[in-house]
């Protein structure tokens, strides 16, 4: 589905201007859309899972942990396949206002792809390098987007997501090194061709929803505060987008239709997309593993 077709359906949650801003820039940040009860529930679950991570000593299917992880100082970088971790995460992805926001941005027929909860801990110096999401999970068109919810306030010093406006209309970069190994990030030489001066921090109060198109160049700086930055991330697409390689972290709900109806015709965008590794054979750690964010 293209923006022109999506525009024929009035937005239900976002304003028309917010939707246009997303089409124009490739991202959006909006406060105040997530009901407090959901925010509290997500935070309670997050704390519960951080507690559950304390005894583990290596990453597993639920937790991606950093080297400094210990029972006293949990260092969970990512809670993986979030919707498989607790039914309420799936209810949030499928039944809350979040799926309506997805419908506003991809059209009334919405397919769920994947989810995770990323933490950025103080004192770790962890950064996420510039990347686009679509090279890791290519689809037949470029409707896929990530909706994130900051579970706590996220000011500029706390390592917010940062996006380059308009980059969703630019090249789709190879996310491999010169030897062809997957790096999960754009090569420095390619980033040198991109004007980064207009990069925008997606900051906001707890509950702020961020939207990032799958082609938008984004990154995040280190967390310079004393507080952890948790952001829950959910990927959706228009129902007429079909993944043409195995998902890096499939969930029990990957491919489920959360709004509207399943597509009977696929939308094929002719823009070429680099081919990722076959994650079903190689396995996928996380962006932190790929980008060697390990400190
Ligand atoms: O958590 C972050 O700061 C960035 C996450 C991100 O861009 C990703 O997981 O693709």
mmCIF file of N, CA and C and ligand atoms in Angstrom, residues 78 116 118 120 128 131 133 161 218 220 229 287, ligand 1:
data_model
loop_
_atom_site.group_PDB
_atom_site.id
_atom_site.type_symbol
_atom_site.label_atom_id
_atom_site.label_comp_id
_atom_site.label_asym_id
_atom_site.label_seq_id
_atom_site.Cartn_x
_atom_site.Cartn_y
_atom_site.Cartn_z
ATOM 1 N N UNK A 78 18.354 -6.700 25.700
ATOM 2 C CA UNK A 78 17.105 -6.883 24.949
ATOM 3 C C UNK A 78 16.310 -8.042 25.524
ATOM 4 N N UNK A 116 10.359 -6.504 20.487
ATOM 5 C CA UNK A 116 11.461 -6.634 21.438
ATOM 6 C C UNK A 116 11.401 -5.470 22.420
ATOM 7 N N UNK A 118 14.120 -3.095 24.171
ATOM 8 C CA UNK A 118 15.543 -2.733 24.265
ATOM 9 C C UNK A 118 15.793 -1.870 25.495
ATOM 10 N N UNK A 120 18.817 0.453 27.473
ATOM 11 C CA UNK A 120 20.139 1.052 27.357
ATOM 12 C C UNK A 120 20.549 1.484 28.753
ATOM 13 N N UNK A 128 24.048 2.437 19.410
ATOM 14 C CA UNK A 128 23.579 1.681 18.243
ATOM 15 C C UNK A 128 23.979 2.505 17.030
ATOM 16 N N UNK A 131 21.823 2.517 11.005
ATOM 17 C CA UNK A 131 21.348 1.373 10.232
ATOM 18 C C UNK A 131 19.938 1.632 9.737
ATOM 19 N N UNK A 133 16.346 -0.795 9.037
ATOM 20 C CA UNK A 133 15.850 -2.084 9.518
ATOM 21 C C UNK A 133 15.576 -3.070 8.386
ATOM 22 N N UNK A 161 16.341 7.236 20.259
ATOM 23 C CA UNK A 161 16.488 6.932 18.840
ATOM 24 C C UNK A 161 16.665 8.258 18.101
ATOM 25 N N UNK A 218 18.633 5.261 11.183
ATOM 26 C CA UNK A 218 18.522 5.634 12.591
ATOM 27 C C UNK A 218 19.659 5.025 13.398
ATOM 28 N N UNK A 220 21.411 5.312 17.846
ATOM 29 C CA UNK A 220 21.198 5.926 19.162
ATOM 30 C C UNK A 220 22.530 6.051 19.890
ATOM 31 N N UNK A 229 17.241 3.204 30.021
ATOM 32 C CA UNK A 229 16.247 3.645 29.013
ATOM 33 C C UNK A 229 15.583 2.414 28.387
ATOM 34 N N UNK A 287 20.892 -6.873 17.415
ATOM 35 C CA UNK A 287 21.658 -5.812 16.759
ATOM 36 C C UNK A 287 22.931 -5.511 17.562
HETATM 37 O O1 LIG B 1 17.506 0.574 21.214
HETATM 38 C C1 LIG B 1 18.033 1.402 20.463
HETATM 39 O O2 LIG B 1 18.591 2.396 20.892
HETATM 40 C C2 LIG B 1 18.026 1.234 18.965
HETATM 41 C C3 LIG B 1 17.347 0.007 18.546
HETATM 42 C C4 LIG B 1 17.277 -0.189 17.082
HETATM 43 O O3 LIG B 1 17.450 0.696 16.286
HETATM 44 C C5 LIG B 1 16.966 -1.536 16.616
HETATM 45 O O4 LIG B 1 16.850 -2.445 17.453
HETATM 46 O O5 LIG B 1 16.864 -1.700 15.380
#
